[in-house]
Coordinates of C-alpha atoms in Angstrom, one line a residue:
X1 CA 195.0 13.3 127.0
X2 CA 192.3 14.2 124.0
X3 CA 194.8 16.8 122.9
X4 CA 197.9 14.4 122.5
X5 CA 195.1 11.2 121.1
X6 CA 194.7 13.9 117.9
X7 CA 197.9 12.2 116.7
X8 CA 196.1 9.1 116.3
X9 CA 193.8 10.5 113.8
X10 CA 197.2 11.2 111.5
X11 CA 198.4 7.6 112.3
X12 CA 198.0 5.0 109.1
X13 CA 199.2 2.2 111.0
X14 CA 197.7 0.6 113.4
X15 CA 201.3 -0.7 115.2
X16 CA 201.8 3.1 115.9
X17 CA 198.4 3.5 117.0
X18 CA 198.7 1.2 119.7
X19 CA 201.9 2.0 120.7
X20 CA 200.4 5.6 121.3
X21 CA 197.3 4.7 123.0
X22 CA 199.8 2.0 125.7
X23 CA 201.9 5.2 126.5
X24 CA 198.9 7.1 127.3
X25 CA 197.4 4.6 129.3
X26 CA 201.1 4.0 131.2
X27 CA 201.2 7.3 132.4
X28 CA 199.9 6.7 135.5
X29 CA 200.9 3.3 136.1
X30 CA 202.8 2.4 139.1
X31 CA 201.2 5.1 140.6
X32 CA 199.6 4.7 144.6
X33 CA 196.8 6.7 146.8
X34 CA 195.9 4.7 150.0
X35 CA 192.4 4.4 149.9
X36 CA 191.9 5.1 145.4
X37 CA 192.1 2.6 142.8
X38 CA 194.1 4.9 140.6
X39 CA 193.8 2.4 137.9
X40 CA 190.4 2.6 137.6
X41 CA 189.8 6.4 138.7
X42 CA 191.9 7.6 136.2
X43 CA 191.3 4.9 133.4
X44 CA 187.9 5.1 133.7
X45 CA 187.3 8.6 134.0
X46 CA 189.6 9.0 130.8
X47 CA 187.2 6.4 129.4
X48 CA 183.9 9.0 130.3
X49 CA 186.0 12.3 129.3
X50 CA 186.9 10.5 125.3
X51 CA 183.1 9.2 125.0
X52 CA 181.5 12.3 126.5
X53 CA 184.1 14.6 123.8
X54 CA 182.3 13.1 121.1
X55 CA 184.9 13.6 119.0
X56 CA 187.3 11.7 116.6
X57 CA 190.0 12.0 118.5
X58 CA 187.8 10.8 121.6
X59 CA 186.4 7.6 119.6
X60 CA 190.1 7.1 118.4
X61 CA 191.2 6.6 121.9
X62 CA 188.0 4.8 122.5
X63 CA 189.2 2.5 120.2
X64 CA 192.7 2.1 121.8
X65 CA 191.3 1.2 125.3
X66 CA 188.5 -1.3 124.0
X67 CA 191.9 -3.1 123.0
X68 CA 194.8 -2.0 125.2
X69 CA 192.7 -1.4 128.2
X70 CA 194.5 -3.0 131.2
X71 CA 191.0 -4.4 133.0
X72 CA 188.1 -6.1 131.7
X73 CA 185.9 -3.3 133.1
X74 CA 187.8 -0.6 131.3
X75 CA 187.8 -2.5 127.6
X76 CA 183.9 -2.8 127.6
X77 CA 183.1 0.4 129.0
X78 CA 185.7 1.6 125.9
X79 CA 183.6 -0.8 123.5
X80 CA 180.2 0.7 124.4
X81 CA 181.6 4.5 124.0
X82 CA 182.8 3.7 120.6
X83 CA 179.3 2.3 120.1
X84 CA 177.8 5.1 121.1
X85 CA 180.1 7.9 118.8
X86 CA 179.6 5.6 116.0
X87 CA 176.1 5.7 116.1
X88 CA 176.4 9.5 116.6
X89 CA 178.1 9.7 112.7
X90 CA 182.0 10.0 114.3
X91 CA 184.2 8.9 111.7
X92 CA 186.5 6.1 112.5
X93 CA 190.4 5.9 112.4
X94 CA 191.8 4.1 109.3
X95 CA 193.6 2.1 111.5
X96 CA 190.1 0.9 113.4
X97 CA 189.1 -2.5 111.4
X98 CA 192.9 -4.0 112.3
X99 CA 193.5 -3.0 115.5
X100 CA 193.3 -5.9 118.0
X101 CA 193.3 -8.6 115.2
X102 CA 196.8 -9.7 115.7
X103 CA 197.9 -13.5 115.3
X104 CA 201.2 -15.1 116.9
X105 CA 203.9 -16.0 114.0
X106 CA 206.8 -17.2 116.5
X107 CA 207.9 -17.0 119.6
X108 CA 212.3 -17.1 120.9
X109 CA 214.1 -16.6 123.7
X110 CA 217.5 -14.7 124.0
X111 CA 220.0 -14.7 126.8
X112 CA 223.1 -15.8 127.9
X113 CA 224.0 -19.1 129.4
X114 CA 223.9 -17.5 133.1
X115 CA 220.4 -16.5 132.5
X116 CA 220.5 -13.0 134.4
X117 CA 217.7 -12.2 132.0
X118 CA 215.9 -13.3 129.3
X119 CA 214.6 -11.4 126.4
X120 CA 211.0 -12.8 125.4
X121 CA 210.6 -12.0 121.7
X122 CA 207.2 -12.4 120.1
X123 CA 206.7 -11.7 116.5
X124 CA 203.3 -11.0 115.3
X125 CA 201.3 -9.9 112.0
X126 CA 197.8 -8.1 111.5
X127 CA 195.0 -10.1 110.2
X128 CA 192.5 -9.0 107.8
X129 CA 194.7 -6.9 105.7
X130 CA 193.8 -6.6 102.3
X131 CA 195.9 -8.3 99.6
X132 CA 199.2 -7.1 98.9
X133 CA 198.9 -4.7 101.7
X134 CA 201.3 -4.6 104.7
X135 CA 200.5 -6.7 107.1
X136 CA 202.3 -5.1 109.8
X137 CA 204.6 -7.8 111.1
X138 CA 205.9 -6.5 114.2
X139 CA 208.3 -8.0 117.7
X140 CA 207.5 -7.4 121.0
X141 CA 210.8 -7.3 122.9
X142 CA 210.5 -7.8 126.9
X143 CA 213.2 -7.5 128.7
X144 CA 212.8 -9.9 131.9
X145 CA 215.3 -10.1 135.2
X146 CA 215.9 -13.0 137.0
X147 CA 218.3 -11.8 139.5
X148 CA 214.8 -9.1 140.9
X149 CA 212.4 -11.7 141.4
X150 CA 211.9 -12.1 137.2
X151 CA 210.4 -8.6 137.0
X152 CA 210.1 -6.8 133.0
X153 CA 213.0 -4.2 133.0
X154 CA 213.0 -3.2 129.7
X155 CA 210.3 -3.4 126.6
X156 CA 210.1 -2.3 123.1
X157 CA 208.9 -2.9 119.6
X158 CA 210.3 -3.2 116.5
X159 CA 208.7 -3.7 112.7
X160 CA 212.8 -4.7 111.5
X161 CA 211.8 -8.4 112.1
X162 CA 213.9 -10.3 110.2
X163 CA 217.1 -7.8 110.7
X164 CA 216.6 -8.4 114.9
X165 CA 216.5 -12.7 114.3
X166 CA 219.1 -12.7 112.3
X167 CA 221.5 -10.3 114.7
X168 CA 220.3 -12.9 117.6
X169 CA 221.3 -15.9 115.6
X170 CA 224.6 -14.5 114.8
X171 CA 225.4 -13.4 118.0
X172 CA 224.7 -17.2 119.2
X173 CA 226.2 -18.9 116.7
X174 CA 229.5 -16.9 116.4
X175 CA 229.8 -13.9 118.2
X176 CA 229.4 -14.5 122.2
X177 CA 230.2 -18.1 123.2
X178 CA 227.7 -17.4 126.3
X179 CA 225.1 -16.4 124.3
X180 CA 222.1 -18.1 123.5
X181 CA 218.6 -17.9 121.6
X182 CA 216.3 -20.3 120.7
X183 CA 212.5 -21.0 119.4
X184 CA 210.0 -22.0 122.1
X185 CA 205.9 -22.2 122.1
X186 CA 203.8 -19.6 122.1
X187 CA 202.3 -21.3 124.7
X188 CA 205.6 -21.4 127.3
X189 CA 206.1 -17.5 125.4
X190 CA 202.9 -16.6 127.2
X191 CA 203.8 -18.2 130.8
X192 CA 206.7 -16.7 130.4
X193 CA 205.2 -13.1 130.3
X194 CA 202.3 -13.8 132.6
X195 CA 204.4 -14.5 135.4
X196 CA 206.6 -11.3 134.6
X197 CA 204.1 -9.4 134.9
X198 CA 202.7 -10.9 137.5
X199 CA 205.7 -10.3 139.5
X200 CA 206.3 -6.6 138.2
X201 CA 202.7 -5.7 139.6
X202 CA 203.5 -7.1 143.1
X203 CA 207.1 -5.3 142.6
X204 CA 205.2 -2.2 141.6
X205 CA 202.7 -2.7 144.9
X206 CA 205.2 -3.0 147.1
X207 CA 207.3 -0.1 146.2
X208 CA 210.5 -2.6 145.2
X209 CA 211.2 -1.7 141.6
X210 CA 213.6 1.1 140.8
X211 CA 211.9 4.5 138.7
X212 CA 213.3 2.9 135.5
X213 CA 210.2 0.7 135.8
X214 CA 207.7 2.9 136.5
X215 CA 208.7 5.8 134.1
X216 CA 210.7 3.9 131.6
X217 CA 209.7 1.6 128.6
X218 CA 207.7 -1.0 131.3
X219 CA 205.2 1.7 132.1
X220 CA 205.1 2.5 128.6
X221 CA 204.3 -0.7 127.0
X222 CA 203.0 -2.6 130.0
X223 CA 198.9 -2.2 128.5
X224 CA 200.6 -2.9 125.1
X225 CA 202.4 -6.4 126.4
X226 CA 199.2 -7.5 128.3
X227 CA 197.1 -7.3 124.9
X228 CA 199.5 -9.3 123.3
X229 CA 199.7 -12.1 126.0
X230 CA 196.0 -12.5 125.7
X231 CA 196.6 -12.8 121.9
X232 CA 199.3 -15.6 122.8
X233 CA 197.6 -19.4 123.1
X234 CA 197.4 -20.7 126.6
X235 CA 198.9 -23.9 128.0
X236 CA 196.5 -27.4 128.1
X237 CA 194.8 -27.5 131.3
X238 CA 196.0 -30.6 131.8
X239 CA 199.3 -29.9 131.8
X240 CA 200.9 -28.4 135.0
X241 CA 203.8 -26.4 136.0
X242 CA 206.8 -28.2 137.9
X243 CA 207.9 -26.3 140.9
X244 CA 210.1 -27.3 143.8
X245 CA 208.0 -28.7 146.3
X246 CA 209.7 -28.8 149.6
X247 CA 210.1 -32.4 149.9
X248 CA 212.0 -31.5 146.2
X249 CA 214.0 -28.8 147.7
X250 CA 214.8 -31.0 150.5
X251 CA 216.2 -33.8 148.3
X252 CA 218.2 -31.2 146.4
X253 CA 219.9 -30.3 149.5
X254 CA 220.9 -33.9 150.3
X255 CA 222.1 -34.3 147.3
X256 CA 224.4 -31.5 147.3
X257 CA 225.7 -32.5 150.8
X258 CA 226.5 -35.8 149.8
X259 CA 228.6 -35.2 146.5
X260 CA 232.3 -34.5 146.5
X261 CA 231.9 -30.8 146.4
X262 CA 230.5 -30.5 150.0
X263 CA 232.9 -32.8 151.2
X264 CA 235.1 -30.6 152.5
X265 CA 232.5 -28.4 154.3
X266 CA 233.3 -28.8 158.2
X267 CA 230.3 -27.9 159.6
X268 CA 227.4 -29.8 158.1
X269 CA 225.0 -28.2 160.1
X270 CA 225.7 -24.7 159.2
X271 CA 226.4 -25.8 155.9
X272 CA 222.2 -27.4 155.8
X273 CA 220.9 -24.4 157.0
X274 CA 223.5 -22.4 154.6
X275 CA 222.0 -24.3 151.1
X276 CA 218.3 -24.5 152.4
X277 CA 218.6 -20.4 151.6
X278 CA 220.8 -20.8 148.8
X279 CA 218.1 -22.9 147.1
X280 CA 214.9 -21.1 148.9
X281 CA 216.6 -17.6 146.8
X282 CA 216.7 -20.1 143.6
X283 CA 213.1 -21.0 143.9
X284 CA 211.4 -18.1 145.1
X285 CA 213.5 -15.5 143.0
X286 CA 214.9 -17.0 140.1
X287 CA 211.6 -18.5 139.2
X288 CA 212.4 -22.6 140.4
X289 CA 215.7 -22.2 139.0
X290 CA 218.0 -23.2 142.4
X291 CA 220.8 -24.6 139.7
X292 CA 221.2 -21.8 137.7
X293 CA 224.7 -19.7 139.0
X294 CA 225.6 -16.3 137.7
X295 CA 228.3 -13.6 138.6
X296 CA 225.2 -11.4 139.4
X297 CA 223.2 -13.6 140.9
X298 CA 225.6 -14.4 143.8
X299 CA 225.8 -10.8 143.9
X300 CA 222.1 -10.3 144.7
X301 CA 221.7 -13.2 146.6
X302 CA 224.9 -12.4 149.2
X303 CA 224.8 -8.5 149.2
X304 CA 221.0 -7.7 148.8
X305 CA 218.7 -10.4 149.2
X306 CA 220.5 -12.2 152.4
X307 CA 220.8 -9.5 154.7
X308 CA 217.4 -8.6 154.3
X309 CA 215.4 -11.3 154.1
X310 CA 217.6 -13.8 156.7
X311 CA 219.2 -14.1 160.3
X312 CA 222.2 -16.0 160.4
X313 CA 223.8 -17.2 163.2
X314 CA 227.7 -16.4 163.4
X315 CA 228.8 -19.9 162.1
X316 CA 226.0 -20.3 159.4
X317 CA 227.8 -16.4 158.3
X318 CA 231.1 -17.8 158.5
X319 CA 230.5 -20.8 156.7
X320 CA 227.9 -19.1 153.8
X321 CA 230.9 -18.2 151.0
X322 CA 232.7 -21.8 151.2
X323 CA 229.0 -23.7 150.4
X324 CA 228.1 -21.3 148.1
X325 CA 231.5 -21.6 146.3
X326 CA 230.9 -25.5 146.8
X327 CA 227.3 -25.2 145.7
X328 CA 228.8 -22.8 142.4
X329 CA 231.1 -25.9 141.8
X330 CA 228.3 -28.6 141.9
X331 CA 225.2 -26.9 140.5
X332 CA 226.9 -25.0 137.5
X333 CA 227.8 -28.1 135.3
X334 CA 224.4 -29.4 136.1
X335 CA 223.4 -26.3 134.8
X336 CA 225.5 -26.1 131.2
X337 CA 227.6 -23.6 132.5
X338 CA 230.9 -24.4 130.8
X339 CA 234.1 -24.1 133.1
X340 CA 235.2 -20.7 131.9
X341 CA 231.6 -19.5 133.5
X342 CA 231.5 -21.3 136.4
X343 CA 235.1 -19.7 137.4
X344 CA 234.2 -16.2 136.8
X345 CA 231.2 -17.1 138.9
X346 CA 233.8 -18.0 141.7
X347 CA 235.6 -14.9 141.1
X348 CA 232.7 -13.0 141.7
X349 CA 232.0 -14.8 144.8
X350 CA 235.6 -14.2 146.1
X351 CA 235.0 -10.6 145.7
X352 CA 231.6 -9.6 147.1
X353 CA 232.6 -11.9 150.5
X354 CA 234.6 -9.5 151.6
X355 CA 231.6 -6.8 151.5
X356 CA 229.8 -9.7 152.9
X357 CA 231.6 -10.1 155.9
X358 CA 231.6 -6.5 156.8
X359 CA 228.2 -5.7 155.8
X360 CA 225.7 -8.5 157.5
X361 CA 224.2 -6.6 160.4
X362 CA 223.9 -7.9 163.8
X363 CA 220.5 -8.3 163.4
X364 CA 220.6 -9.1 167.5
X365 CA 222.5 -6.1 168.1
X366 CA 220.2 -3.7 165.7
X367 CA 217.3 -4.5 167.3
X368 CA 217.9 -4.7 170.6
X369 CA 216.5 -8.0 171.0
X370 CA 218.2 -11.1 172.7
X371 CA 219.1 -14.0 169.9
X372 CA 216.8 -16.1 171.9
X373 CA 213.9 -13.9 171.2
X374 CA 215.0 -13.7 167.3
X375 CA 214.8 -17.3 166.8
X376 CA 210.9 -17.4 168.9
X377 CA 210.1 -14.4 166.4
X378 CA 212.1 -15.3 163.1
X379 CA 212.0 -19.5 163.1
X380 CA 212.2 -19.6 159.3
X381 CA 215.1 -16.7 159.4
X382 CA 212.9 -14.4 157.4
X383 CA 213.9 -10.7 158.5
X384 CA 211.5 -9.3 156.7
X385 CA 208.5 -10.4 158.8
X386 CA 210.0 -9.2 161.6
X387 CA 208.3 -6.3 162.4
X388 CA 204.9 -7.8 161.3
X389 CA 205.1 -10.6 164.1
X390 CA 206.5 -8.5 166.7
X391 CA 203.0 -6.9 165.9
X392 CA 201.2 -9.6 165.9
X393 CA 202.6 -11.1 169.5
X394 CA 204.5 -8.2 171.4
X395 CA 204.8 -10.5 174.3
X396 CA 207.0 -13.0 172.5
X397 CA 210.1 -9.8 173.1
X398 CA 209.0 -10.0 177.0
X399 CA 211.3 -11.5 179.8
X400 CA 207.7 -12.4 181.2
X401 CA 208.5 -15.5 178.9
X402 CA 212.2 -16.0 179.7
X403 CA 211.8 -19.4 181.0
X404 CA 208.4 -20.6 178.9
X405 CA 209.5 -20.5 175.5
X406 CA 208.1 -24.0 174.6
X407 CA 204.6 -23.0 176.1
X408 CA 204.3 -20.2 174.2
X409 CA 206.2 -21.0 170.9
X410 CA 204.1 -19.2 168.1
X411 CA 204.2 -22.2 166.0
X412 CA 201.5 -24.1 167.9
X413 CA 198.4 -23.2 167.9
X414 CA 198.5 -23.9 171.8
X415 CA 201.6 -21.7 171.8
X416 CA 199.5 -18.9 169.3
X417 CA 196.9 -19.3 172.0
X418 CA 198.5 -18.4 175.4
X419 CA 200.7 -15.6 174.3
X420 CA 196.9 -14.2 173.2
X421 CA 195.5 -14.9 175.9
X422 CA 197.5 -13.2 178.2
X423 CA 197.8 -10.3 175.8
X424 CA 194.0 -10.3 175.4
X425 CA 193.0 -10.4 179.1
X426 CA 196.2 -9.6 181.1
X427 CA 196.8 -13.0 182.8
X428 CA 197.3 -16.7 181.9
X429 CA 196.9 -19.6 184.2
X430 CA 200.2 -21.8 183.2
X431 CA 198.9 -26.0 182.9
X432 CA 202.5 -26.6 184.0
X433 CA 202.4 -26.8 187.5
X434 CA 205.9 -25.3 188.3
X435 CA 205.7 -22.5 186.1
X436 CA 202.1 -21.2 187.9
X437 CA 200.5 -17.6 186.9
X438 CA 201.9 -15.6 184.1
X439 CA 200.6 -12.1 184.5
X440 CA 201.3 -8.8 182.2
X441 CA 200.5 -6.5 185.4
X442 CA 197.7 -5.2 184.2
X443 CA 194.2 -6.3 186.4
X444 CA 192.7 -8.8 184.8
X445 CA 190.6 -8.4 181.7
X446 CA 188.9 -4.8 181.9
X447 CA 192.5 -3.2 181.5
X448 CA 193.8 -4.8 179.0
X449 CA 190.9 -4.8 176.8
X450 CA 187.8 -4.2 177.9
X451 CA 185.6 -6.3 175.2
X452 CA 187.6 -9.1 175.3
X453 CA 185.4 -12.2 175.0
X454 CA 186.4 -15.8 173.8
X455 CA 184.7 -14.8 170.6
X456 CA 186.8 -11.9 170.0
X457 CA 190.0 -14.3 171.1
X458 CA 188.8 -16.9 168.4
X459 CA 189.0 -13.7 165.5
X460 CA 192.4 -12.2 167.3
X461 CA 194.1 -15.4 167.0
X462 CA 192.8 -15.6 163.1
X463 CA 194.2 -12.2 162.5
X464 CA 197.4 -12.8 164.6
X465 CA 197.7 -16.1 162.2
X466 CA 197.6 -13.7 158.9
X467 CA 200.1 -11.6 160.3
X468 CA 202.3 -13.8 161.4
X469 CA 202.4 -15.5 157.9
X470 CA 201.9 -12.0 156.0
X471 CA 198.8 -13.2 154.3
X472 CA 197.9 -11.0 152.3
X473 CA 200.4 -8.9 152.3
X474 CA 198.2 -5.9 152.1
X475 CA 197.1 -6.9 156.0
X476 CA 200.5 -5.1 157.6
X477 CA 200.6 -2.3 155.0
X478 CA 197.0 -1.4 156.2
X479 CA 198.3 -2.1 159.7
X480 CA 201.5 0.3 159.3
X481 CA 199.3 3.3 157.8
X482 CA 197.1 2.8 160.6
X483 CA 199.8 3.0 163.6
X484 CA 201.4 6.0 161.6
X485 CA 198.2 8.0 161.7
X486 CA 198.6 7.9 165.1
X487 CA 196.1 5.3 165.8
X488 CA 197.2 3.2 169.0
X489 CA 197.3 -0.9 168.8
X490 CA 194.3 -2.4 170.1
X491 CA 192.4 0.3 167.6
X492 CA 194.2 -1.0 164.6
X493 CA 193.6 -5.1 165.7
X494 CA 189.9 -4.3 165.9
X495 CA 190.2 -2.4 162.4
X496 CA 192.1 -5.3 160.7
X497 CA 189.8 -7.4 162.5
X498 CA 186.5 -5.9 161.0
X499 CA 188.0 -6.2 157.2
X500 CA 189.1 -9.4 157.6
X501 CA 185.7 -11.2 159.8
X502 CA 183.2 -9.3 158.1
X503 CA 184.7 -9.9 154.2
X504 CA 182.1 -12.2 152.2
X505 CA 183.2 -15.1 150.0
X506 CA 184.9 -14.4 147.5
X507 CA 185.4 -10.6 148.2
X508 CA 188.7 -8.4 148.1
X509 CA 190.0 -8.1 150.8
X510 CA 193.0 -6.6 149.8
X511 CA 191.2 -4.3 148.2
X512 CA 189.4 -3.2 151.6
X513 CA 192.2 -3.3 153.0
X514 CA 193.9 -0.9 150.9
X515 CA 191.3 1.3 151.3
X516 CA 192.3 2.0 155.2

């Protein structure tokens, strides 16, 4: 790293500087050891190995990270080792007095009018530049996708300015009739980018973005965009983000099932549960934006998102293209999609239902578990915490509960409680009369865990609770590690339980949990 920051020292301006420094510190971005904060072992330490050089091209880089570092942490530590090699008589890059005095000049947006993505352009100038010198006006370009859960995909910079506004405005104005930019605040620019990358780190976390990410212009800029978003003004306190509640989504839905388009929907109760997931993918991916219809979004909603994420039953499957052709109809005028858009949105829903129809799993089939025991396990459909709650409450895929699904539902706490209980200490005495002693087979309390006390009940059911809602999500990563080690359940419950009982206010628990 000190060998390639020796280009710095030949860099005049400081636009070039920073842009070398943000690729060095994206190297290692994206990058995951169970148990290490890579960010901060490798940041850090690069930190220690510039100041301890005690060279230029150490206290050049120095300089760099007390700007573009991604933490708080690293930026001081950077600041007090280009104190230090100061003081020492190390000469400082030309570039040093204007790098990280930056203001905001404006702020646009550039898309299309299916909003697929978004491309955030901020335009900013050095301060403090002499008279008549350059003053270094430069664009950020970042590159956001809607259809991925609003994650950056692409990023890069650009000192042509006025050449890259006036190509946008043309293309708007009387190139592509879809296309469309516009000025907004530097105040909704910085939302705007927050919650991108906010979204790309959890993408990143979870392993869910491509290597175009993680490798590609993203990586590289990603320490670059996050010291221009704290250069970008924030929003009044007082004024608060609108999101769809679920009493809003709910009213949504009745909306749509009352107007003309739904009309001809047969089955209103398929066709309920149908747009409760066509607007839960709106909201929860597409960043509160359940109107907005797109040729690609349908894609990534009916091909990729829905089988993984949802279990529908074989009319809600049948029924799924005709309301989301209905809802394409209703939503996209509401939406300022012009008619020629909203038809090749029905085009493209035409042609991915036949992959559709042939590509929904069985979930039932591939798991081997009776639909019955799906719909105690998945109640909100969501596929993807299926594994974590079969975890959580192994007894809820037993024929031991064949006939006592209400008494042990997983949605009641009195429900949460039994199944527990008769995991925890091998037997449950039944308050309904008729249904008498469930039993696992195993004697009663020593075999099936011999620690088991209320108090350790009280904490099982807390951690169960977690699971089953996959808060934080870092709980069932920890727990997956764990059972691939080798260790057996009731080790990894007490391991999980120890993070999670013993974690002071205000700690990390994530981060603890990572650490398993």
């Amino acid at each position: 790293m000190l060998r390639a920051a020796r280009t710095l020292l030949a860099t005049r301006e400081p636009l070039d500087a920073e842009i070398g420094v943000s690729e060095m510190l994206g190297s290692w971005w994206g990058t995951r050891v169970p148990g290490l904060d890579v960010e901060r072992l490798l940041g850090d330490g690069l930190v220690a190995h510039a100041q301890a050089s005690g060279s230029a091209a150490g206290l050049a880089l120095l300089t760099g990270i007390s700007v573009l570092g991604t933490t708080v942490h690293q930026r001081e530590l950077a600041e007090k080792g280009s104190a230090t090699l100061i003081e020492r008589g190390v000469a400082r890059p030309a570039w040093a007095d204007l790098l990280g005095h930056v203001r905001p000049v404006a702020t646009y947006v550039y898309g299309t009018r299916f909003g697929d993505t978004a491309d955030i352009i901020c335009t900013f100038r050095y301060d403090g530049a002499e008279p008549g010198e350059h003053t270094g006006e430069h664009a950020l370009i970042a590159v956001v996708d809607h259809n991925s859960g609003s994650v950056l995909r692409d990023a890069w910079v650009t000192a042509k300015v006025d050449r890259l506004l006036e190509s946008c405005r043309s293309q708007a104005e009387d190139g592509d009739p879809l296309a469309t930019f516009s000025q907004i605040r530097p105040e909704h620019a910085r939302l705007l980018l927050e919650d991108a990358v906010e979204q790309t780190d959890r993408a990143v976390a979870a392993d869910a973005v491509g290597p175009g990410v993680t490798d590609g212009s993203p990586a590289a800029h990603h320490a670059l965009i996050r010291s221009r978003v704290r250069a970008l003004p924030r929003r009044p306190r007082n004024q608060v983000r609108s999101t769809y509640s679920r009493d809003r989504r709910a009213t949504l839905a009745a909306r749509f099932l009352a107007s003309d388009a739904a009309a001809e929907l047969s089955d209103s109760g398929a066709a309920s549960r149908c747009v409760d997931h066509i607007i839960a993918f709106g909201c929860d991916v597409d960043a509160d934006r359940p109107l907005r219809v797109s040729p690609r979004k349908i894609e990534a909603f009916l091909l990729r998102w829905l089988p993984r994420r949802v279990i529908l039953l074989p009319e809600e499957g049948e029924a799924m293209p005709h309301v989301l052709a209905a809802w394409i109809r209703w939503a996209g005028p509401r939406h300022g999609l012009p008619e020629v858009a909203v038809n090749a949105t029905l085009d493209a829903l035409w042609e991915a239902t036949s992959a559709f129809t042939t590509s929904y799993p069985d979930v039932s089939a591939s798991f081997g578990l009776p639909p019955e025991v799906l719909r105690r396990l998945l109640p909100d459909g969501d596929l993807s915490a299926l594994p974590r709650r079969m975890f959580a409450f192994p007894l809820l895929t037993s024929d031991l509960l064949a006939e006592s699904g209400e008494e042990f539902a997983p949605s009641t706490r009195a429900g949460r409680r039994a199944l527990l209980r008769l995991d925890h200490f091998g037997e449950y005495d039944s308050p309904v009369e008729h249904k008498g002693k469930h039993s696992t087979g195993a004697p009663a309390g020593s075999a099936a865990d011999p620690a088991a006390t209320e108090e350790a009940l009280d904490a099982h059911e807390r951690l169960a609770e977690r699971l089953w809602e996959g808060d934080p999500p870092q709980l069932w990563s920890a727990a997956e590690r764990l059972l691939d080690h080798g260790y057996e359940r009731p080790v990894v419950l007490r391991m999980l339980m120890e993070v999670v009982e013993d974690a002071e206010p205000g700690e990390d628990v994530a981060a603890r949990l990572d650490a398993l």
